[in-house]
Amino acid sequence: MRTDLVFTMPRPFIDVVSTILALHGTHEAGRTPDGEMVRIDFGAAVAERKTSFVAVDSIPDLLNTITEVVDFQIELKETTIMSDRRVPRSKNVFLLRIAESGMACECTVVKTSTIAGLDALDLKALIGGAV
């Protein structure tokens, strides 16, 4: 399998997973280097029975049902914000595996969408800034 980025989060497994769950449904706004205002919406789905992904908020008590390894599908939607309208820029989809490794987590990221825009390092920064 192709891997775009592997990194270690020096935090306990439950903290990293809780952060992903907390980020679901949120957004972040900022400016691009050329001054455009961009909003990034964060959506998360979790693997269910290794056959499909379901939204993390549709599984009650998710934190108590996962142990050691979890697979997420992360969707980051970029929208350019203008004074009179909002223009969709890109929809970036990533697969994120979080595996417990002692008191840290090993995270593996694969970008599944082919659209230019955010990459695995951007996803790492979003998660790392929230943990």
Short mmCIF file of N, CA, C and O in Angstrom, two decimals:
data_model
loop_
_atom_site.label_atom_id
_atom_site.label_comp_id
_atom_site.label_asym_id
_atom_site.label_seq_id
_atom_site.Cartn_x
_atom_site.Cartn_y
_atom_site.Cartn_z
N MET A 1 0.84 -1.19 0.00
CA MET A 1 0.00 0.00 0.00
C MET A 1 0.88 1.25 0.00
O MET A 1 1.88 1.31 0.71
N ARG A 2 0.49 2.22 -0.78
CA ARG A 2 1.21 3.49 -0.85
C ARG A 2 0.93 4.29 0.42
O ARG A 2 -0.21 4.35 0.89
N THR A 3 1.94 4.91 0.97
CA THR A 3 1.80 5.73 2.17
C THR A 3 2.35 7.11 1.88
O THR A 3 3.45 7.25 1.36
N ASP A 4 1.59 8.15 2.22
CA ASP A 4 2.04 9.51 2.00
C ASP A 4 2.86 10.05 3.17
O ASP A 4 3.78 10.82 2.98
N LEU A 5 2.50 9.65 4.39
CA LEU A 5 3.19 10.17 5.57
C LEU A 5 2.98 9.23 6.75
O LEU A 5 1.86 8.75 6.97
N VAL A 6 4.04 8.97 7.48
CA VAL A 6 3.97 8.24 8.74
C VAL A 6 4.63 9.13 9.79
O VAL A 6 5.74 9.62 9.58
N PHE A 7 3.93 9.35 10.89
CA PHE A 7 4.48 10.19 11.95
C PHE A 7 4.01 9.68 13.30
O PHE A 7 3.04 8.93 13.39
N THR A 8 4.72 10.08 14.34
CA THR A 8 4.39 9.69 15.71
C THR A 8 3.84 10.88 16.46
O THR A 8 4.40 11.97 16.40
N MET A 9 2.73 10.67 17.12
CA MET A 9 2.15 11.68 18.01
C MET A 9 2.51 11.28 19.43
O MET A 9 2.15 10.18 19.86
N PRO A 10 3.22 12.13 20.13
CA PRO A 10 3.64 11.77 21.50
C PRO A 10 2.51 11.94 22.52
O PRO A 10 2.68 12.60 23.54
N ARG A 11 1.37 11.37 22.22
CA ARG A 11 0.20 11.45 23.09
C ARG A 11 -0.44 10.07 23.20
O ARG A 11 -0.31 9.25 22.29
N PRO A 12 -1.16 9.80 24.27
CA PRO A 12 -1.85 8.52 24.41
C PRO A 12 -2.90 8.33 23.31
O PRO A 12 -3.48 9.30 22.80
N PHE A 13 -3.15 7.10 22.96
CA PHE A 13 -4.10 6.72 21.90
C PHE A 13 -5.45 7.39 22.09
O PHE A 13 -6.00 7.99 21.16
N ILE A 14 -6.01 7.31 23.28
CA ILE A 14 -7.34 7.85 23.54
C ILE A 14 -7.38 9.36 23.33
O ILE A 14 -8.39 9.90 22.87
N ASP A 15 -6.28 10.08 23.62
CA ASP A 15 -6.23 11.53 23.40
C ASP A 15 -6.28 11.87 21.92
O ASP A 15 -6.99 12.79 21.50
N VAL A 16 -5.54 11.13 21.10
CA VAL A 16 -5.50 11.40 19.67
C VAL A 16 -6.85 11.08 19.04
O VAL A 16 -7.39 11.86 18.24
N VAL A 17 -7.44 9.95 19.41
CA VAL A 17 -8.75 9.58 18.87
C VAL A 17 -9.81 10.59 19.32
O VAL A 17 -10.66 11.01 18.53
N SER A 18 -9.76 11.01 20.56
CA SER A 18 -10.71 12.01 21.07
C SER A 18 -10.59 13.32 20.29
O SER A 18 -11.59 13.99 20.03
N THR A 19 -9.38 13.67 19.92
CA THR A 19 -9.16 14.88 19.13
C THR A 19 -9.81 14.79 17.76
O THR A 19 -10.46 15.73 17.30
N ILE A 20 -9.67 13.63 17.11
CA ILE A 20 -10.31 13.43 15.80
C ILE A 20 -11.82 13.57 15.94
O ILE A 20 -12.49 14.24 15.14
N LEU A 21 -12.38 12.96 16.98
CA LEU A 21 -13.82 13.04 17.20
C LEU A 21 -14.27 14.48 17.48
O LEU A 21 -15.32 14.91 17.01
N ALA A 22 -13.46 15.22 18.21
CA ALA A 22 -13.78 16.62 18.52
C ALA A 22 -13.68 17.51 17.29
O ALA A 22 -14.43 18.49 17.16
N LEU A 23 -12.77 17.20 16.38
CA LEU A 23 -12.60 18.00 15.16
C LEU A 23 -13.74 17.80 14.16
O LEU A 23 -14.01 18.67 13.34
N HIS A 24 -14.41 16.64 14.22
CA HIS A 24 -15.50 16.34 13.28
C HIS A 24 -16.57 17.43 13.35
O HIS A 24 -17.06 17.77 14.42
N GLY A 25 -16.90 17.98 12.21
CA GLY A 25 -17.93 19.00 12.14
C GLY A 25 -17.45 20.42 12.44
O GLY A 25 -18.26 21.35 12.48
N THR A 26 -16.15 20.59 12.63
CA THR A 26 -15.62 21.92 12.90
C THR A 26 -14.98 22.49 11.63
O THR A 26 -14.88 21.82 10.62
N HIS A 27 -14.52 23.72 11.73
CA HIS A 27 -13.81 24.33 10.61
C HIS A 27 -12.72 25.25 11.13
O HIS A 27 -12.71 25.63 12.30
N GLU A 28 -11.82 25.58 10.22
CA GLU A 28 -10.72 26.50 10.52
C GLU A 28 -10.63 27.46 9.34
O GLU A 28 -10.84 27.06 8.19
N ALA A 29 -10.34 28.70 9.60
CA ALA A 29 -10.22 29.69 8.53
C ALA A 29 -8.84 30.33 8.60
O ALA A 29 -8.24 30.45 9.66
N GLY A 30 -8.36 30.71 7.45
CA GLY A 30 -7.05 31.37 7.38
C GLY A 30 -6.84 31.97 6.01
O GLY A 30 -7.69 31.87 5.12
N ARG A 31 -5.70 32.60 5.84
CA ARG A 31 -5.38 33.23 4.56
C ARG A 31 -4.28 32.44 3.85
O ARG A 31 -3.35 31.94 4.47
N THR A 32 -4.41 32.36 2.53
CA THR A 32 -3.38 31.74 1.71
C THR A 32 -2.24 32.75 1.55
O THR A 32 -2.42 33.93 1.84
N PRO A 33 -1.08 32.31 1.07
CA PRO A 33 0.03 33.25 0.86
C PRO A 33 -0.32 34.42 -0.07
O PRO A 33 0.24 35.50 0.06
N ASP A 34 -1.28 34.20 -0.99
CA ASP A 34 -1.66 35.30 -1.89
C ASP A 34 -2.84 36.12 -1.34
O ASP A 34 -3.41 36.93 -2.06
N GLY A 35 -3.21 35.92 -0.09
CA GLY A 35 -4.20 36.77 0.58
C GLY A 35 -5.64 36.33 0.52
O GLY A 35 -6.51 37.00 1.06
N GLU A 36 -5.94 35.20 -0.11
CA GLU A 36 -7.32 34.72 -0.16
C GLU A 36 -7.72 34.16 1.21
O GLU A 36 -6.94 33.51 1.88
N MET A 37 -8.97 34.42 1.60
CA MET A 37 -9.51 33.86 2.83
C MET A 37 -10.08 32.49 2.50
O MET A 37 -10.89 32.36 1.59
N VAL A 38 -9.64 31.45 3.24
CA VAL A 38 -10.06 30.08 2.97
C VAL A 38 -10.59 29.45 4.26
O VAL A 38 -10.00 29.60 5.32
N ARG A 39 -11.68 28.73 4.11
CA ARG A 39 -12.27 27.98 5.23
C ARG A 39 -12.05 26.49 4.93
O ARG A 39 -12.29 26.03 3.82
N ILE A 40 -11.62 25.74 5.95
CA ILE A 40 -11.43 24.30 5.83
C ILE A 40 -12.39 23.61 6.79
O ILE A 40 -12.31 23.81 8.00
N ASP A 41 -13.32 22.83 6.23
CA ASP A 41 -14.27 22.06 7.03
C ASP A 41 -13.72 20.66 7.25
O ASP A 41 -13.24 20.03 6.31
N PHE A 42 -13.80 20.17 8.49
CA PHE A 42 -13.23 18.88 8.88
C PHE A 42 -14.36 17.88 9.10
O PHE A 42 -15.27 18.13 9.89
N GLY A 43 -14.31 16.76 8.38
CA GLY A 43 -15.28 15.69 8.57
C GLY A 43 -14.56 14.38 8.80
O GLY A 43 -13.52 14.13 8.18
N ALA A 44 -15.07 13.55 9.68
CA ALA A 44 -14.42 12.28 9.99
C ALA A 44 -15.43 11.14 9.95
O ALA A 44 -16.56 11.27 10.42
N ALA A 45 -14.98 10.03 9.40
CA ALA A 45 -15.76 8.79 9.40
C ALA A 45 -14.83 7.68 9.89
O ALA A 45 -13.61 7.76 9.71
N VAL A 46 -15.40 6.67 10.49
CA VAL A 46 -14.61 5.57 11.04
C VAL A 46 -14.97 4.28 10.31
O VAL A 46 -16.10 4.10 9.87
N ALA A 47 -13.97 3.41 10.16
CA ALA A 47 -14.21 2.13 9.50
C ALA A 47 -15.13 1.28 10.34
O ALA A 47 -14.96 1.15 11.55
N GLU A 48 -16.11 0.69 9.66
CA GLU A 48 -17.05 -0.19 10.34
C GLU A 48 -16.98 -1.56 9.69
O GLU A 48 -17.25 -1.71 8.50
N ARG A 49 -16.59 -2.55 10.46
CA ARG A 49 -16.48 -3.93 9.98
C ARG A 49 -15.58 -4.07 8.75
O ARG A 49 -15.79 -4.93 7.91
N LYS A 50 -14.63 -3.17 8.61
CA LYS A 50 -13.64 -3.20 7.52
C LYS A 50 -14.25 -3.18 6.13
O LYS A 50 -13.60 -3.54 5.16
N THR A 51 -15.52 -2.78 6.01
CA THR A 51 -16.14 -2.76 4.69
C THR A 51 -16.61 -1.38 4.27
O THR A 51 -16.76 -1.12 3.09
N SER A 52 -16.84 -0.49 5.23
CA SER A 52 -17.33 0.84 4.89
C SER A 52 -16.96 1.83 5.98
O SER A 52 -16.48 1.44 7.05
N PHE A 53 -17.19 3.09 5.70
CA PHE A 53 -16.96 4.14 6.68
C PHE A 53 -18.28 4.78 7.04
O PHE A 53 -19.14 4.99 6.18
N VAL A 54 -18.45 5.08 8.32
CA VAL A 54 -19.65 5.76 8.80
C VAL A 54 -19.21 6.98 9.61
O VAL A 54 -18.14 6.97 10.24
N ALA A 55 -20.03 8.01 9.59
CA ALA A 55 -19.71 9.24 10.33
C ALA A 55 -19.48 8.92 11.80
O ALA A 55 -20.20 8.10 12.39
N VAL A 56 -18.48 9.56 12.39
CA VAL A 56 -18.13 9.25 13.78
C VAL A 56 -19.25 9.60 14.75
O VAL A 56 -19.36 8.97 15.80
N ASP A 57 -20.08 10.57 14.41
CA ASP A 57 -21.15 10.93 15.33
C ASP A 57 -22.37 10.01 15.23
O ASP A 57 -23.32 10.14 15.99
N SER A 58 -22.34 9.05 14.32
CA SER A 58 -23.47 8.11 14.21
C SER A 58 -23.25 6.83 15.01
O SER A 58 -24.13 5.97 15.05
N ILE A 59 -22.09 6.72 15.66
CA ILE A 59 -21.82 5.54 16.49
C ILE A 59 -21.77 5.98 17.95
O ILE A 59 -20.83 6.66 18.37
N PRO A 60 -22.77 5.61 18.71
CA PRO A 60 -22.77 5.99 20.13
C PRO A 60 -21.65 5.29 20.88
O PRO A 60 -21.32 4.14 20.60
N ASP A 61 -21.03 6.01 21.81
CA ASP A 61 -20.00 5.43 22.67
C ASP A 61 -18.80 4.89 21.89
O ASP A 61 -18.23 3.85 22.25
N LEU A 62 -18.42 5.58 20.82
CA LEU A 62 -17.33 5.12 19.96
C LEU A 62 -16.01 4.98 20.73
O LEU A 62 -15.28 4.00 20.54
N LEU A 63 -15.71 5.89 21.63
CA LEU A 63 -14.45 5.83 22.36
C LEU A 63 -14.30 4.56 23.19
O LEU A 63 -13.19 4.09 23.41
N ASN A 64 -15.40 3.99 23.63
CA ASN A 64 -15.33 2.79 24.44
C ASN A 64 -15.30 1.51 23.61
O ASN A 64 -15.16 0.42 24.16
N THR A 65 -15.46 1.64 22.29
CA THR A 65 -15.51 0.43 21.46
C THR A 65 -14.24 0.20 20.67
O THR A 65 -14.08 -0.86 20.07
N ILE A 66 -13.33 1.17 20.64
CA ILE A 66 -12.08 0.99 19.87
C ILE A 66 -10.90 0.82 20.81
O ILE A 66 -10.85 1.41 21.89
N THR A 67 -9.98 -0.02 20.39
CA THR A 67 -8.76 -0.25 21.17
C THR A 67 -7.59 -0.46 20.22
O THR A 67 -7.73 -1.12 19.19
N GLU A 68 -6.48 0.10 20.55
CA GLU A 68 -5.18 -0.12 19.89
C GLU A 68 -5.04 0.40 18.47
O GLU A 68 -4.05 1.01 18.14
N VAL A 69 -6.00 0.15 17.56
CA VAL A 69 -5.88 0.60 16.17
C VAL A 69 -7.26 1.05 15.68
O VAL A 69 -8.26 0.40 15.95
N VAL A 70 -7.28 2.17 14.96
CA VAL A 70 -8.53 2.65 14.36
C VAL A 70 -8.22 3.28 13.01
O VAL A 70 -7.17 3.90 12.82
N ASP A 71 -9.13 3.07 12.05
CA ASP A 71 -8.99 3.64 10.71
C ASP A 71 -10.07 4.70 10.51
O ASP A 71 -11.26 4.43 10.71
N PHE A 72 -9.63 5.90 10.12
CA PHE A 72 -10.54 7.00 9.84
C PHE A 72 -10.45 7.38 8.37
O PHE A 72 -9.42 7.22 7.73
N GLN A 73 -11.54 7.92 7.87
CA GLN A 73 -11.54 8.60 6.58
C GLN A 73 -11.79 10.07 6.92
O GLN A 73 -12.82 10.41 7.50
N ILE A 74 -10.83 10.91 6.58
CA ILE A 74 -10.91 12.33 6.90
C ILE A 74 -11.19 13.10 5.62
O ILE A 74 -10.50 12.91 4.62
N GLU A 75 -12.18 13.97 5.66
CA GLU A 75 -12.53 14.80 4.51
C GLU A 75 -12.31 16.26 4.89
O GLU A 75 -12.88 16.74 5.87
N LEU A 76 -11.46 16.93 4.12
CA LEU A 76 -11.19 18.34 4.33
C LEU A 76 -11.70 19.11 3.11
O LEU A 76 -11.18 18.95 2.01
N LYS A 77 -12.73 19.91 3.31
CA LYS A 77 -13.31 20.71 2.23
C LYS A 77 -12.80 22.14 2.33
O LYS A 77 -12.97 22.78 3.38
N GLU A 78 -12.18 22.61 1.26
CA GLU A 78 -11.69 23.98 1.21
C GLU A 78 -12.69 24.85 0.47
O GLU A 78 -13.17 24.48 -0.60
N THR A 79 -12.97 26.02 1.03
CA THR A 79 -13.87 26.98 0.40
C THR A 79 -13.23 28.36 0.47
O THR A 79 -12.78 28.78 1.53
N THR A 80 -13.18 29.05 -0.67
CA THR A 80 -12.69 30.43 -0.70
C THR A 80 -13.84 31.32 -0.27
O THR A 80 -14.95 31.23 -0.79
N ILE A 81 -13.56 32.21 0.69
CA ILE A 81 -14.58 33.10 1.22
C ILE A 81 -14.34 34.49 0.64
O ILE A 81 -13.27 35.08 0.83
N MET A 82 -15.34 34.99 -0.07
CA MET A 82 -15.30 36.34 -0.63
C MET A 82 -16.39 37.16 0.03
O MET A 82 -17.28 36.61 0.68
N SER A 83 -16.34 38.45 -0.13
CA SER A 83 -17.33 39.31 0.53
C SER A 83 -18.75 39.03 0.05
O SER A 83 -19.70 39.16 0.82
N ASP A 84 -18.91 38.59 -1.20
CA ASP A 84 -20.25 38.39 -1.73
C ASP A 84 -20.63 36.92 -1.95
O ASP A 84 -21.78 36.61 -2.25
N ARG A 85 -19.69 36.00 -1.83
CA ARG A 85 -20.00 34.59 -2.07
C ARG A 85 -18.91 33.67 -1.52
O ARG A 85 -17.84 34.11 -1.12
N ARG A 86 -19.21 32.38 -1.56
CA ARG A 86 -18.25 31.34 -1.18
C ARG A 86 -18.05 30.45 -2.40
O ARG A 86 -19.01 30.01 -3.03
N VAL A 87 -16.79 30.15 -2.70
CA VAL A 87 -16.47 29.34 -3.88
C VAL A 87 -15.73 28.08 -3.43
O VAL A 87 -14.66 28.18 -2.82
N PRO A 88 -16.29 26.89 -3.73
CA PRO A 88 -15.58 25.65 -3.37
C PRO A 88 -14.23 25.57 -4.08
O PRO A 88 -14.13 25.88 -5.26
N ARG A 89 -13.19 25.19 -3.33
CA ARG A 89 -11.84 25.06 -3.91
C ARG A 89 -11.49 23.60 -4.15
O ARG A 89 -11.08 23.23 -5.23
N SER A 90 -11.61 22.80 -3.11
CA SER A 90 -11.24 21.39 -3.25
C SER A 90 -11.86 20.57 -2.13
O SER A 90 -12.26 21.09 -1.10
N LYS A 91 -11.93 19.28 -2.39
CA LYS A 91 -12.40 18.31 -1.39
C LYS A 91 -11.31 17.25 -1.30
O LYS A 91 -11.12 16.46 -2.22
N ASN A 92 -10.57 17.26 -0.21
CA ASN A 92 -9.44 16.36 -0.02
C ASN A 92 -9.85 15.23 0.92
O ASN A 92 -10.38 15.48 1.99
N VAL A 93 -9.60 13.99 0.50
CA VAL A 93 -9.98 12.83 1.30
C VAL A 93 -8.71 12.05 1.66
O VAL A 93 -7.88 11.77 0.79
N PHE A 94 -8.60 11.70 2.93
CA PHE A 94 -7.43 10.99 3.45
C PHE A 94 -7.89 9.75 4.22
O PHE A 94 -8.94 9.77 4.86
N LEU A 95 -7.09 8.72 4.19
CA LEU A 95 -7.24 7.59 5.10
C LEU A 95 -6.21 7.79 6.19
O LEU A 95 -5.03 8.06 5.90
N LEU A 96 -6.62 7.66 7.42
CA LEU A 96 -5.74 7.87 8.57
C LEU A 96 -5.86 6.67 9.49
O LEU A 96 -6.94 6.37 9.99
N ARG A 97 -4.76 5.99 9.70
CA ARG A 97 -4.71 4.88 10.65
C ARG A 97 -3.94 5.36 11.88
O ARG A 97 -2.83 5.87 11.76
N ILE A 98 -4.54 5.16 13.03
CA ILE A 98 -3.91 5.50 14.30
C ILE A 98 -3.70 4.20 15.07
O ILE A 98 -4.65 3.47 15.31
N ALA A 99 -2.45 3.93 15.41
CA ALA A 99 -2.11 2.71 16.13
C ALA A 99 -1.39 3.07 17.42
O ALA A 99 -0.47 3.88 17.43
N GLU A 100 -1.85 2.46 18.51
CA GLU A 100 -1.23 2.69 19.81
C GLU A 100 0.18 2.11 19.82
O GLU A 100 0.42 0.99 19.37
N SER A 101 1.10 2.88 20.37
CA SER A 101 2.49 2.45 20.50
C SER A 101 3.01 2.93 21.85
O SER A 101 3.66 3.97 21.94
N GLY A 102 2.65 2.21 22.90
CA GLY A 102 3.00 2.64 24.26
C GLY A 102 2.19 3.88 24.62
O GLY A 102 0.98 3.90 24.46
N MET A 103 2.86 4.93 25.07
CA MET A 103 2.19 6.18 25.42
C MET A 103 2.21 7.16 24.25
O MET A 103 2.00 8.36 24.43
N ALA A 104 2.42 6.66 23.04
CA ALA A 104 2.40 7.47 21.83
C ALA A 104 1.52 6.77 20.80
O ALA A 104 1.03 5.68 21.03
N CYS A 105 1.34 7.42 19.67
CA CYS A 105 0.55 6.84 18.58
C CYS A 105 1.32 6.97 17.28
O CYS A 105 1.93 8.00 17.02
N GLU A 106 1.29 5.91 16.49
CA GLU A 106 1.86 5.99 15.15
C GLU A 106 0.70 6.24 14.20
O GLU A 106 -0.28 5.50 14.18
N CYS A 107 0.84 7.28 13.40
CA CYS A 107 -0.21 7.67 12.47
C CYS A 107 0.29 7.49 11.04
O CYS A 107 1.39 7.90 10.70
N THR A 108 -0.55 6.88 10.22
CA THR A 108 -0.23 6.65 8.81
C THR A 108 -1.30 7.33 7.98
O THR A 108 -2.49 7.12 8.21
N VAL A 109 -0.87 8.15 7.02
CA VAL A 109 -1.79 8.93 6.20
C VAL A 109 -1.61 8.57 4.73
O VAL A 109 -0.49 8.51 4.23
N VAL A 110 -2.73 8.36 4.04
CA VAL A 110 -2.76 8.15 2.60
C VAL A 110 -3.82 9.09 2.03
O VAL A 110 -4.97 9.07 2.47
N LYS A 111 -3.42 9.92 1.07
CA LYS A 111 -4.39 10.79 0.41
C LYS A 111 -5.04 10.00 -0.71
O LYS A 111 -4.36 9.48 -1.59
N THR A 112 -6.37 9.90 -0.68
CA THR A 112 -7.08 9.11 -1.69
C THR A 112 -7.63 9.97 -2.81
O THR A 112 -7.94 9.45 -3.87
N SER A 113 -7.79 11.26 -2.58
CA SER A 113 -8.29 12.13 -3.64
C SER A 113 -7.12 12.61 -4.49
O SER A 113 -6.00 12.73 -4.02
N THR A 114 -7.39 12.88 -5.75
CA THR A 114 -6.33 13.31 -6.67
C THR A 114 -6.35 14.81 -6.91
O THR A 114 -5.57 15.32 -7.70
N ILE A 115 -7.21 15.50 -6.22
CA ILE A 115 -7.34 16.95 -6.39
C ILE A 115 -6.18 17.64 -5.69
O ILE A 115 -5.81 17.30 -4.57
N ALA A 116 -5.60 18.63 -6.36
CA ALA A 116 -4.55 19.43 -5.74
C ALA A 116 -5.17 20.24 -4.61
O ALA A 116 -6.34 20.59 -4.65
N GLY A 117 -4.40 20.50 -3.61
CA GLY A 117 -4.90 21.24 -2.46
C GLY A 117 -4.13 20.83 -1.23
O GLY A 117 -2.90 20.80 -1.23
N LEU A 118 -4.83 20.48 -0.19
CA LEU A 118 -4.19 20.08 1.05
C LEU A 118 -3.50 18.73 0.89
O LEU A 118 -3.90 17.91 0.07
N ASP A 119 -2.46 18.51 1.70
CA ASP A 119 -1.76 17.23 1.64
C ASP A 119 -1.64 16.63 3.04
O ASP A 119 -2.20 17.16 4.00
N ALA A 120 -0.91 15.54 3.15
CA ALA A 120 -0.78 14.81 4.41
C ALA A 120 -0.15 15.68 5.50
O ALA A 120 -0.51 15.56 6.68
N LEU A 121 0.78 16.55 5.15
CA LEU A 121 1.39 17.44 6.14
C LEU A 121 0.38 18.43 6.70
O LEU A 121 0.43 18.78 7.89
N ASP A 122 -0.54 18.89 5.86
CA ASP A 122 -1.60 19.78 6.34
C ASP A 122 -2.50 19.07 7.35
O ASP A 122 -2.89 19.64 8.37
N LEU A 123 -2.83 17.81 7.06
CA LEU A 123 -3.65 17.03 7.99
C LEU A 123 -2.91 16.84 9.31
O LEU A 123 -3.49 17.00 10.38
N LYS A 124 -1.63 16.54 9.24
CA LYS A 124 -0.83 16.37 10.46
C LYS A 124 -0.85 17.67 11.28
O LYS A 124 -1.02 17.64 12.50
N ALA A 125 -0.71 18.81 10.62
CA ALA A 125 -0.71 20.09 11.32
C ALA A 125 -2.06 20.36 11.97
O ALA A 125 -2.11 20.86 13.11
N LEU A 126 -3.15 20.04 11.29
CA LEU A 126 -4.48 20.25 11.86
C LEU A 126 -4.67 19.39 13.12
O LEU A 126 -5.15 19.88 14.14
N ILE A 127 -4.30 18.14 13.04
CA ILE A 127 -4.46 17.24 14.18
C ILE A 127 -3.49 17.61 15.29
O ILE A 127 -3.87 17.70 16.46
N GLY A 128 -2.24 17.88 14.94
CA GLY A 128 -1.22 18.21 15.93
C GLY A 128 -1.55 19.50 16.67
O GLY A 128 -1.28 19.64 17.86
N GLY A 129 -2.15 20.46 15.97
CA GLY A 129 -2.52 21.72 16.60
C GLY A 129 -3.70 21.58 17.55
O GLY A 129 -3.89 22.40 18.43
N ALA A 130 -4.48 20.55 17.37
CA ALA A 130 -5.66 20.35 18.21
C ALA A 130 -5.41 19.44 19.40
O ALA A 130 -6.17 19.44 20.36
N VAL A 131 -4.36 18.60 19.32
CA VAL A 131 -4.08 17.64 20.40
C VAL A 131 -3.53 18.37 21.60
O VAL A 131 -2.74 19.21 21.54
#
